[in-house]
Coordinates of C-alpha atoms and ligand atoms in Angstrom, one line a residue:
X240 CA -150.6 20.5 396.4
X241 CA -147.3 21.4 397.8
X242 CA -146.4 19.4 400.9
X243 CA -143.2 19.8 402.3
X244 CA -142.9 15.5 402.9
X245 CA -138.8 15.6 402.0
X246 CA -139.0 17.8 405.9
X247 CA -139.0 14.7 407.8
X248 CA -137.2 13.1 404.4
X249 CA -134.5 10.4 404.3
X250 CA -132.5 9.8 401.2
X251 CA -130.6 7.0 400.3
X252 CA -128.7 7.2 397.6
X253 CA -128.1 3.9 395.2
X254 CA -126.1 4.2 392.1
X255 CA -127.7 1.8 389.9
X256 CA -124.2 0.4 387.8
X257 CA -123.3 -1.2 391.9
X258 CA -125.9 -1.6 393.9
X259 CA -127.2 -5.7 392.5
X260 CA -126.3 -7.3 390.0
X261 CA -129.1 -9.8 390.0
X262 CA -128.7 -11.4 386.1
X263 CA -124.8 -11.3 387.2
X264 CA -123.8 -10.1 383.6
X265 CA -121.7 -7.5 385.5
X266 CA -123.7 -4.2 385.8
X267 CA -126.5 -4.4 388.6
X268 CA -129.4 -3.6 387.4
X269 CA -133.5 -2.4 388.6
X270 CA -134.0 -6.3 389.6
X271 CA -131.8 -6.4 391.9
X272 CA -133.0 -2.9 393.4
X273 CA -136.0 -3.9 393.8
X274 CA -134.8 -7.2 396.0
X275 CA -133.0 -4.8 398.1
X276 CA -136.5 -2.6 399.1
X277 CA -137.1 -4.7 401.8
X278 CA -133.0 -3.7 403.6
X279 CA -133.2 0.7 402.9
X280 CA -136.6 0.2 404.2
X281 CA -135.4 -1.9 407.2
X282 CA -133.0 1.6 407.5
X283 CA -135.4 3.4 408.3
X284 CA -135.0 5.5 404.6
X285 CA -137.9 7.0 403.2
X286 CA -137.0 8.2 399.7
X287 CA -134.4 6.6 397.0
X288 CA -132.4 9.1 394.7
X289 CA -131.2 6.9 392.0
X290 CA -128.8 8.1 390.2
X291 CA -129.0 8.1 386.4
X292 CA -130.7 5.2 385.1
X293 CA -131.9 6.5 381.6
X294 CA -129.7 5.3 378.4
X295 CA -126.4 6.4 378.2
X296 CA -122.7 5.8 376.5
X297 CA -121.6 6.3 380.0
X298 CA -118.2 8.5 379.4
X299 CA -119.5 9.6 382.3
X300 CA -120.7 6.5 383.7
X301 CA -124.5 7.8 383.3
X302 CA -124.4 11.3 383.7
X303 CA -123.6 11.5 380.0
X304 CA -127.6 10.6 379.0
X305 CA -128.4 9.9 375.0
X306 CA -131.9 9.3 375.8
X307 CA -134.0 10.7 378.7
X308 CA -137.2 9.3 378.1
X309 CA -135.7 5.6 378.1
X310 CA -133.8 3.2 380.7
X311 CA -130.7 2.3 379.3
X312 CA -130.2 -1.6 379.0
X313 CA -127.9 -3.3 380.9
X314 CA -130.6 -1.8 384.4
X315 CA -133.6 -3.4 382.6
X316 CA -136.5 -2.4 380.4
X317 CA -139.4 0.7 380.8
X318 CA -141.2 -1.9 382.5
X319 CA -138.5 -2.7 384.9
X320 CA -138.6 0.7 386.2
X321 CA -142.6 1.1 386.2
X322 CA -142.5 -2.0 388.0
X323 CA -139.4 -0.3 390.4
X324 CA -141.4 2.9 391.0
X325 CA -144.5 0.6 392.5
X326 CA -142.4 -1.5 394.4
X327 CA -140.7 1.6 396.3
X328 CA -144.4 3.0 396.8
X329 CA -146.0 0.7 397.9
X330 CA -143.6 0.3 401.2
X331 CA -144.2 4.0 401.0
X332 CA -140.2 4.7 399.5
X333 CA -141.1 8.4 397.3
X334 CA -138.8 8.0 393.8
X335 CA -135.7 11.1 393.2
X336 CA -134.4 10.8 390.3
X337 CA -131.5 11.9 388.7
X338 CA -132.0 14.9 385.7
X339 CA -128.7 15.9 384.1
X340 CA -130.0 19.2 382.1
X341 CA -127.1 21.0 382.4
X342 CA -125.9 18.6 379.2
X343 CA -126.7 16.2 377.6
X344 CA -124.5 12.8 375.9
X345 CA -123.1 13.5 372.6
X346 CA -124.9 10.4 371.2
X347 CA -128.2 12.3 372.0
X348 CA -130.2 12.2 368.7
X349 CA -130.4 15.9 369.0
X350 CA -126.6 16.7 369.1
X351 CA -125.9 14.4 366.0
X352 CA -128.5 16.1 364.8
X353 CA -126.5 19.3 365.1
X354 CA -123.8 18.1 363.3
X355 CA -124.8 16.3 360.8
X356 CA -126.9 19.2 359.5
X357 CA -125.7 23.5 360.0
X358 CA -129.4 23.8 359.2
X359 CA -131.2 21.9 361.5
X360 CA -133.2 24.1 365.0
X361 CA -130.7 21.0 366.9
X362 CA -127.6 23.1 367.2
X363 CA -129.5 26.5 368.5
X364 CA -129.8 23.5 371.3
X365 CA -125.7 23.7 371.6
X366 CA -123.6 26.3 372.7
X367 CA -121.1 26.0 369.0
X368 CA -119.1 28.9 368.0
X369 CA -116.1 29.0 365.1
X370 CA -113.0 29.1 366.8
X371 CA -110.1 32.8 366.3
X372 CA -107.0 32.6 364.6
X373 CA -104.7 33.5 367.1
X374 CA -101.4 34.0 364.8
X375 CA -102.8 31.5 362.2
X376 CA -103.7 29.0 364.7
X377 CA -107.0 27.9 365.2
X378 CA -108.2 28.6 368.9
X379 CA -111.2 27.7 371.1
X380 CA -113.9 30.7 371.5
X381 CA -113.2 30.9 374.9
X382 CA -110.2 29.9 377.5
X383 CA -112.7 28.6 379.8
X384 CA -111.9 25.4 381.7
X385 CA -113.9 22.0 381.7
X386 CA -114.7 21.2 385.4
X387 CA -112.5 17.9 384.2
X388 CA -109.1 19.9 382.6
X389 CA -108.5 20.7 379.7
X390 CA -110.3 23.2 376.9
X391 CA -114.0 23.5 377.6
X392 CA -114.4 23.8 374.0
X393 CA -113.6 20.5 371.3
X394 CA -113.6 21.6 367.9
X395 CA -115.3 19.5 365.8
X396 CA -114.2 17.8 362.9
X397 CA -113.6 19.0 359.5
X398 CA -114.9 22.8 360.2
X399 CA -113.2 25.7 362.1
X400 CA -116.2 25.8 364.7
X401 CA -116.1 24.3 368.5
X402 CA -119.0 23.2 370.7
X403 CA -118.8 24.1 374.9
X404 CA -118.7 21.0 377.0
X405 CA -118.1 21.9 380.8
X406 CA -117.5 18.6 381.9
X407 CA -116.4 15.6 379.6
X408 CA -115.8 15.8 376.0
X409 CA -119.0 13.6 375.2
X410 CA -121.2 16.0 377.1
X411 CA -122.2 18.5 375.7
X412 CA -123.5 21.9 376.9
X413 CA -127.3 22.7 376.4
X414 CA -128.1 26.5 375.0
X415 CA -130.6 27.2 377.8
X416 CA -130.8 31.1 376.3
X417 CA -132.9 29.2 373.5
X418 CA -136.6 28.7 374.8
X419 CA -137.0 25.3 372.9
X420 CA -134.2 23.4 374.8
X421 CA -136.5 24.8 378.0
X422 CA -139.7 23.9 376.7
X423 CA -137.7 20.3 376.3
X424 CA -136.3 19.8 380.0
X425 CA -140.1 20.8 381.7
X426 CA -142.2 18.2 379.4
X427 CA -138.9 15.4 380.1
X428 CA -140.5 16.5 384.0
X429 CA -143.8 16.3 383.3
X430 CA -142.9 13.0 381.3
X431 CA -141.5 11.4 385.2
X432 CA -143.5 13.4 387.2
X433 CA -146.7 12.3 385.1
X434 CA -145.2 8.2 385.6
X435 CA -145.5 9.1 389.3
X436 CA -141.7 9.8 390.6
X437 CA -141.5 12.1 393.8
X438 CA -138.9 14.4 392.7
X439 CA -135.2 15.2 391.3
X440 CA -132.0 15.9 391.4
X441 CA -130.9 18.6 389.3
X442 CA -127.2 18.1 388.7
X443 CA -124.7 21.0 388.5
X444 CA -127.9 23.2 387.6
X445 CA -126.2 26.3 388.5
X446 CA -124.0 26.5 385.1
X447 CA -127.9 26.1 383.0
X448 CA -127.2 30.3 382.3
X449 CA -123.6 31.5 380.9
X450 CA -122.9 34.8 380.9
X451 CA -123.0 36.8 377.6
X452 CA -121.7 37.6 375.0
X453 CA -118.9 34.3 375.8
X454 CA -115.7 36.1 376.8
X455 CA -112.4 35.3 377.9
X456 CA -111.7 35.5 381.9
X457 CA -108.7 37.5 381.9
X458 CA -107.5 36.1 385.7
X459 CA -104.6 34.0 385.9
X460 CA -106.0 31.0 387.2
X461 CA -106.3 28.2 385.2
X462 CA -108.2 25.9 387.9
X463 CA -112.0 26.6 387.3
X464 CA -111.2 29.4 384.4
X465 CA -114.1 31.3 383.1
X466 CA -116.5 30.2 386.7
X467 CA -117.1 34.0 387.5
X468 CA -119.2 33.0 382.9
X469 CA -121.2 29.6 383.6
X470 CA -121.5 29.7 387.4
X471 CA -125.2 31.4 388.9
X472 CA -124.6 33.0 385.6
X473 CA -127.6 36.4 385.5
X474 CA -130.6 34.0 384.2
X475 CA -130.4 31.1 386.5
X476 CA -132.9 31.9 389.0
X477 CA -135.8 33.0 385.7
X478 CA -134.5 29.2 384.9
X479 CA -135.8 27.6 387.9
X480 CA -139.0 29.6 387.7
X481 CA -139.5 28.6 384.2
X482 CA -139.0 25.4 385.9
X483 CA -141.0 25.0 388.5
X484 CA -143.8 26.9 386.3
X485 CA -144.3 24.7 383.5
X486 CA -143.6 20.7 385.7
X487 CA -142.7 20.4 389.1
X488 CA -145.3 22.8 390.7
X489 CA -147.7 21.1 389.0
X490 CA -147.6 18.0 391.3
X491 CA -146.2 18.1 394.7
X492 CA -142.4 17.0 393.4
X493 CA -138.8 17.5 395.6
X494 CA -136.2 19.3 394.3
X495 CA -132.9 19.3 395.4
X496 CA -130.1 21.1 393.0
X497 CA -126.4 19.8 393.1
X498 CA -124.6 23.0 392.3
X499 CA -120.8 24.2 391.2
X500 CA -119.4 26.4 394.6
X501 CA -122.2 28.8 394.2
X502 CA -122.0 32.3 396.0
X503 CA -123.8 32.2 399.8
X504 CA -126.4 34.9 398.4
X505 CA -127.2 32.6 395.1
X506 CA -127.2 29.9 397.5
X507 CA -130.5 30.9 399.1
X508 CA -132.1 32.9 396.7
X509 CA -132.4 29.0 395.2
X510 CA -134.0 27.8 398.1
X511 CA -136.1 30.5 399.5
X512 CA -139.0 28.7 400.3
X513 CA -141.2 31.9 398.6
X514 CA -138.9 32.2 395.9
X515 CA -140.4 29.2 394.2
X516 CA -136.9 28.0 392.9
X517 CA -135.6 25.0 394.6
X518 CA -136.7 23.2 398.2
X519 CA -132.9 22.5 398.4
X520 CA -129.9 22.1 397.3
X521 CA -126.2 20.1 398.4
X522 CA -123.7 21.8 400.6
X523 CA -120.5 20.1 400.8
X524 CA -118.6 22.6 402.0
X525 CA -117.6 20.5 405.4
X526 CA -115.9 17.7 403.2
X527 CA -113.4 19.4 402.6
X528 CA -112.1 20.1 405.8
X529 CA -108.9 18.0 404.2
X530 CA -107.9 18.7 401.8
X531 CA -106.3 21.5 399.8
X532 CA -108.7 24.6 397.8
X533 CA -111.2 21.9 397.0
X534 CA -109.6 19.9 395.1
X535 CA -110.1 16.6 397.0
X536 CA -106.6 14.8 395.4
X537 CA -104.4 17.4 397.6
X538 CA -104.7 16.0 400.9
X539 CA -104.3 17.3 404.3
X540 CA -104.8 16.6 407.7
X541 CA -108.0 16.8 408.4
X542 CA -109.1 20.6 409.9
X543 CA -111.8 20.3 412.5
X544 CA -112.6 24.0 412.1
X545 CA -113.4 23.7 409.0
X546 CA -115.7 21.2 408.6
X547 CA -117.7 22.8 411.4
X548 CA -117.9 25.3 409.2
X549 CA -118.6 23.7 406.3
X550 CA -121.9 22.1 408.3
X551 CA -123.0 24.9 410.3
X552 CA -122.5 28.0 408.2
X553 CA -125.6 26.7 405.3
X554 CA -127.7 25.2 408.4
X555 CA -127.0 29.4 410.2
X556 CA -128.4 30.3 406.9
X557 CA -131.4 28.5 406.0
X558 CA -132.7 27.9 409.0
X559 CA -135.8 29.7 408.6
X560 CA -135.9 30.3 404.4
X561 CA -135.8 26.9 403.1
X562 CA -134.0 23.9 403.4
X563 CA -131.3 22.4 404.2
X564 CA -129.4 19.0 403.1
X565 CA -127.1 16.8 405.3
X566 CA -124.3 14.6 403.4
X567 CA -121.2 12.6 404.4
X568 CA -121.0 10.6 401.0
X569 CA -121.9 10.1 397.7
X570 CA -120.8 8.7 394.1
X571 CA -118.6 11.7 394.5
X572 CA -116.6 11.1 397.1
X573 CA -114.4 8.4 398.7
X574 CA -115.7 7.0 402.0
X575 CA -116.6 8.5 405.0
X576 CA -114.3 6.4 407.0
X577 CA -111.1 6.8 405.2
X578 CA -111.1 10.2 405.1
X579 CA -111.0 13.4 407.8
X580 CA -107.6 11.8 408.9
X581 CA -109.7 8.7 410.4
X582 CA -107.7 5.0 410.7
X583 CA -110.5 3.1 409.0
X584 CA -108.5 -0.1 410.9
X585 CA -109.0 0.9 414.6
X586 CA -112.0 2.6 414.3
X587 CA -114.2 1.9 412.1
X588 CA -117.0 1.7 413.8
X589 CA -116.6 4.4 415.4
X590 CA -115.9 7.5 413.5
X591 CA -119.1 6.1 411.0
X592 CA -121.4 6.2 413.9
X593 CA -119.9 8.8 415.5
X594 CA -119.7 10.8 411.4
X595 CA -123.7 9.7 411.2
X596 CA -124.8 10.9 414.4
X597 CA -123.1 14.8 414.5
X598 CA -124.0 15.1 410.6
X599 CA -127.6 14.1 410.8
X600 CA -128.6 15.7 413.5
X601 CA -128.5 18.7 412.3
X602 CA -130.5 21.1 410.1
X603 CA -131.7 18.8 407.3
X604 CA -132.6 15.9 405.8
X605 CA -129.8 13.4 405.5
X606 CA -128.9 12.2 402.6
X607 CA -127.4 8.5 403.0
X608 CA -124.8 7.4 399.5
X609 CA -124.9 2.5 399.5
X610 CA -122.6 1.4 402.3
X611 CA -122.5 4.2 403.8
X612 CA -125.0 2.7 406.6
X613 CA -122.2 -0.2 407.2
X614 CA -119.1 1.4 407.3
X615 CA -118.0 0.6 403.9
X616 CA -114.0 1.2 403.4
X617 CA -112.0 2.6 400.7
X618 CA -110.6 0.1 398.5
X619 CA -106.6 -0.1 397.4
X620 CA -106.7 0.3 394.4
X621 CA -103.5 -1.1 392.3
X622 CA -102.9 0.9 389.7
X623 CA -105.1 3.9 387.9
X624 CA -105.8 0.9 385.4
X625 CA -107.7 -0.3 387.6
X626 CA -109.7 2.9 388.0
X627 CA -113.3 3.6 385.6
X628 CA -113.8 7.7 386.4
X629 CA -113.0 9.3 383.3
X630 CA -111.4 11.9 385.8
X631 CA -109.6 9.5 387.8
X632 CA -107.2 9.2 384.5
X633 CA -107.6 13.2 383.4
X634 CA -106.3 13.9 386.8
X635 CA -103.7 11.8 386.5
X636 CA -103.2 12.4 383.1
X637 CA -102.3 16.2 384.3
X638 CA -100.1 15.3 386.8
X639 CA -97.6 13.1 384.8
X640 CA -97.3 16.3 382.2
X641 CA -96.4 18.1 384.4
X642 CA -93.7 15.8 385.4
X643 CA -94.9 14.3 388.3
X644 CA -93.9 10.7 388.7
X645 CA -96.8 8.1 388.2
X646 CA -97.1 5.9 391.0
X647 CA -96.6 10.0 393.1
X648 CA -99.5 10.9 391.0
X649 CA -100.8 7.8 391.3
X650 CA -101.3 7.9 395.5
X651 CA -102.9 11.8 394.8
X652 CA -105.7 10.2 392.3
X653 CA -106.2 7.6 395.4
X654 CA -107.5 9.6 398.5
X655 CA -109.4 11.4 396.7
X656 CA -110.7 9.0 394.0
X657 CA -114.5 9.1 393.2
X658 CA -114.7 5.2 392.3
X659 CA -114.0 4.3 396.2
X660 CA -117.9 4.9 396.0
X661 CA -118.7 3.1 393.2
X662 CA -117.6 -0.5 393.3
X663 CA -119.5 -2.7 393.6
X664 CA -121.3 -2.7 396.3
X665 CA -120.5 -5.5 399.7
X666 CA -123.5 -7.4 400.9
X667 CA -121.8 -10.3 402.1
X668 CA -118.4 -12.4 402.3
X669 CA -119.7 -15.1 399.1
X670 CA -118.1 -14.3 395.7
X671 CA -117.6 -10.7 394.5
X672 CA -119.4 -9.8 397.8
X673 CA -122.5 -10.7 396.4
X674 CA -123.6 -8.5 394.3
X675 CA -123.3 -11.5 391.4
X676 CA -123.4 -14.8 391.4
X677 CA -119.6 -14.4 389.9
X678 CA -119.3 -12.7 386.8
X679 CA -116.4 -10.2 387.0
X680 CA -118.2 -6.6 387.2
X681 CA -118.2 -3.6 385.5
X682 CA -115.8 -2.5 388.2
X683 CA -113.7 -3.8 390.5
X684 CA -115.2 -4.8 394.2
X685 CA -113.1 -3.6 397.6
X686 CA -111.1 -7.4 398.8
X687 CA -112.0 -6.0 401.9
X688 CA -116.0 -7.5 402.0
X689 CA -114.9 -10.4 403.4
X690 CA -114.3 -8.8 406.4
X691 CA -116.3 -5.5 405.5
X692 CA -119.5 -5.9 404.3
X693 CA -123.4 -5.3 404.6
X694 CA -124.3 -9.3 406.1
X695 CA -121.6 -8.8 408.6
X696 CA -122.8 -5.8 409.5
X697 CA -126.4 -6.7 410.5
X698 CA -124.9 -9.4 412.4
X699 CA -122.4 -7.6 414.8
X700 CA -122.4 -6.6 418.4
X701 CA -121.4 -3.2 416.9
X702 CA -123.3 -2.6 414.5
X703 CA -123.4 0.6 412.0
X704 CA -126.3 0.1 410.5
X705 CA -128.1 -1.0 413.7
X706 CA -126.6 2.7 415.4
X707 CA -128.0 4.5 411.8
X708 CA -131.2 2.8 412.2
X709 CA -131.5 3.9 416.1
X710 CA -130.1 8.0 414.6
X711 CA -132.8 7.8 412.0
X712 CA -135.7 7.0 414.2
X713 CA -134.7 9.9 415.9
X714 CA -134.7 11.8 412.9
X715 CA -137.8 11.4 411.8
X716 CA -139.5 11.8 415.0
X717 CA -138.0 13.8 417.3
X718 CA -139.4 17.4 416.8
X719 CA -136.1 19.4 417.8
X720 CA -134.2 16.9 415.5
X721 CA -136.0 17.7 412.5
X722 CA -136.6 21.9 413.0
X723 CA -135.0 22.9 415.7
X724 CA -132.7 25.6 415.4
X725 CA -129.2 24.8 415.8
X726 CA -126.5 26.4 418.3
X727 CA -122.6 26.1 417.5
X728 CA -120.4 25.4 420.8
X729 CA -116.5 25.8 421.0
X730 CA -116.0 27.0 417.7
X731 CA -112.8 27.3 418.7
X732 CA -111.8 23.3 419.7
X733 CA -110.5 21.7 417.4
X734 CA -111.2 17.6 419.1
X735 CA -115.3 18.3 420.3
X736 CA -118.0 19.3 417.9
X737 CA -120.5 19.9 419.9
X738 CA -124.1 21.9 418.7
X739 CA -127.6 22.4 420.5
X740 CA -131.2 21.8 418.5
X741 CA -133.8 23.3 419.7
X742 CA -138.0 23.6 419.0
X743 CA -140.3 24.6 420.9
X744 CA -139.3 24.1 424.5
X745 CA -137.3 21.0 423.8
X746 CA -133.7 20.4 423.0
X747 CA -131.1 17.9 422.2
X748 CA -127.3 17.9 422.2
X749 CA -124.8 16.5 420.1
X750 CA -121.7 16.8 421.2
X751 CA -118.4 13.9 419.7
X752 CA -114.8 13.7 420.0
X753 CA -113.2 13.9 417.0
X754 CA -110.5 12.1 417.5
X755 CA -108.0 8.9 417.9
X756 CA -107.4 9.5 422.4
X757 CA -110.2 10.4 424.8
X758 CA -110.7 14.2 425.2
X759 CA -112.7 15.4 428.3
X760 CA -115.5 18.1 426.9
X761 CA -117.4 20.2 430.0
X762 CA -121.3 20.5 428.4
X763 CA -123.2 23.4 429.1
X764 CA -124.6 24.4 432.1
X765 CA -128.2 23.2 431.2
X766 CA -127.1 19.5 429.6
X767 CA -126.9 18.6 433.3
X768 CA -128.9 15.3 434.1
X769 CA -130.1 15.4 430.0
X770 CA -131.2 11.6 429.1
X771 CA -128.6 9.8 426.6
X772 CA -130.7 9.0 423.7
X773 CA -127.4 8.2 421.6
X774 CA -124.2 7.1 422.0
X775 CA -122.2 4.7 419.6
X776 CA -120.9 3.2 422.9
X777 CA -122.1 1.4 425.8
X778 CA -122.1 3.9 428.6
X779 CA -121.0 7.7 428.9
X780 CA -118.9 8.7 431.2
X781 CA -120.3 11.8 432.8
X782 CA -119.5 13.3 435.8
X783 CA -121.2 17.0 437.0
X784 CA -120.8 18.1 433.3
X785 CA -117.7 17.1 432.0
X786 CA -118.1 14.3 429.7
X787 CA -114.4 12.4 429.1
X788 CA -115.6 11.0 425.9
X789 CA -113.6 8.0 424.2
X790 CA -112.2 7.8 420.5
X791 CA -115.0 9.0 418.5
X792 CA -117.5 9.2 420.5
X793 CA -120.3 10.1 419.7
X794 CA -123.8 11.2 422.0
X795 CA -126.7 12.7 421.8
X796 CA -128.6 14.7 424.5
X797 CA -132.4 15.6 425.3
X798 CA -133.8 17.4 427.5
Ligands
GLC236 C1 -122.1 15.9 389.1 C2 -122.2 14.7 389.1 C3 -120.7 13.4 388.8 C4 -120.8 14.5 387.4 C5 -121.3 15.6 386.9 C6 -121.3 16.1 385.5 O1 -121.3 16.6 390.0 O2 -122.3 14.3 390.6 O3 -121.4 12.1 389.0 O4 -119.7 13.6 386.3 O5 -122.1 16.5 387.7 O6 -122.6 15.7 385.0

């Protein structure tokens, strides 16, 4: 029987590489995660999404899976995982696994067999095509670009054939047209559901279906060339329904899809409650409000109107039809207090708490990325060599190939790098931020850990963690905060963000100052006399309906 537990859920995302290293070998591990479950519970989360724990050669740090039915050694064993599942469940925490099934690692036995034997059945599991001879030179089958720069095709050594990879060349795209591939995927879902996991986050799911026959993209763009042939493909909805029929619907499982710029129409189809596809998908549009054209390395001054459009658009679209998600950070984004034109050296606490209130009081399930709840900041990487994420390196090399000097290219990368979220957690001020007992971690630590860490934050008078606790409690218990309809106020205001949530006669009003100066704002008449439920400052300066906000102040009222 399908229930809707996810509507009241608070999901905490763990990037296992960097959460907690219990055996001091430099890698985070399952034992380490177990040691922190009480902390996650104390925060008020009700579910954990684990970034991939499966076997992987780690070209894309777990997002290139070589065995979907096993745990990678550096994290532990399947027995450890089973215990993790038990420990989570005994605390009332649901477990959400990451499903990366648009592609497998090129180290996956299926891919290896496909290459080793031309007659292997696994050849049809992938998208392998002969190259084209153009003026005597061998060219890839189409002109599509990989999402991670360069051609989306890699030549198979010693042949004139290529395989498709929409991400790294070590991530070979699966051929979802092939019924056996779809059956394998359903079987993998059932394997984990059978163990008792409660749901999945589906990685770049809206690329499963490609337009056949494969063809050139004749548009002039270089970035995302070919996307119209591999995003929201013609059989997407059918494939998702099939996964439901064969696996997801057999359990009370929750599904959230990570999509790559879906059309608005498709986005709604994916989540429509009566559609049996996914429960919800992620919405990231507001996170592009400080970059140019969705390219996160190209910074622009923060645009609050764009933030509002991105945050509220999906809330309005999905209301009454399906469910929404609320996100500020994940393993693919820098820390939120160091973007949106915020100076975290002055306003870290204020901005961390205001952003959380404004985002998570909206319509949808909050997803919190590890460390966000303590207001952790970006890492002052000194050179590209300190960055592990392949994407940072690809884009850096690309910029340099266009003639950009290295130091300048590095400055761009450092603004938007995924590496910021991926450094070891700063638990306390001891060696390596308490991530382990001193072994050099796989990725450098953020030297800020001495000042900015979980332990210190929890003990501080103005604690981001304590604010999150209050916020999440409201989010779980207040019906208007869960089910209310969102109505935006004063959209054109470039300093203030304001909206109400209304449900069965109860109303919340959320308003915040998105700038570093104090700002006055006239609230709607009905807010007069409302109770202050949450405030990231000690007091709110209100006279009549006018509130004089301090820098980055955010207040939630209830009427
Ligand atoms: C998703 C993941 C990202 C990964 C990519 C390829 O966007 O969030 O980390 O690199 O898919 O699997």
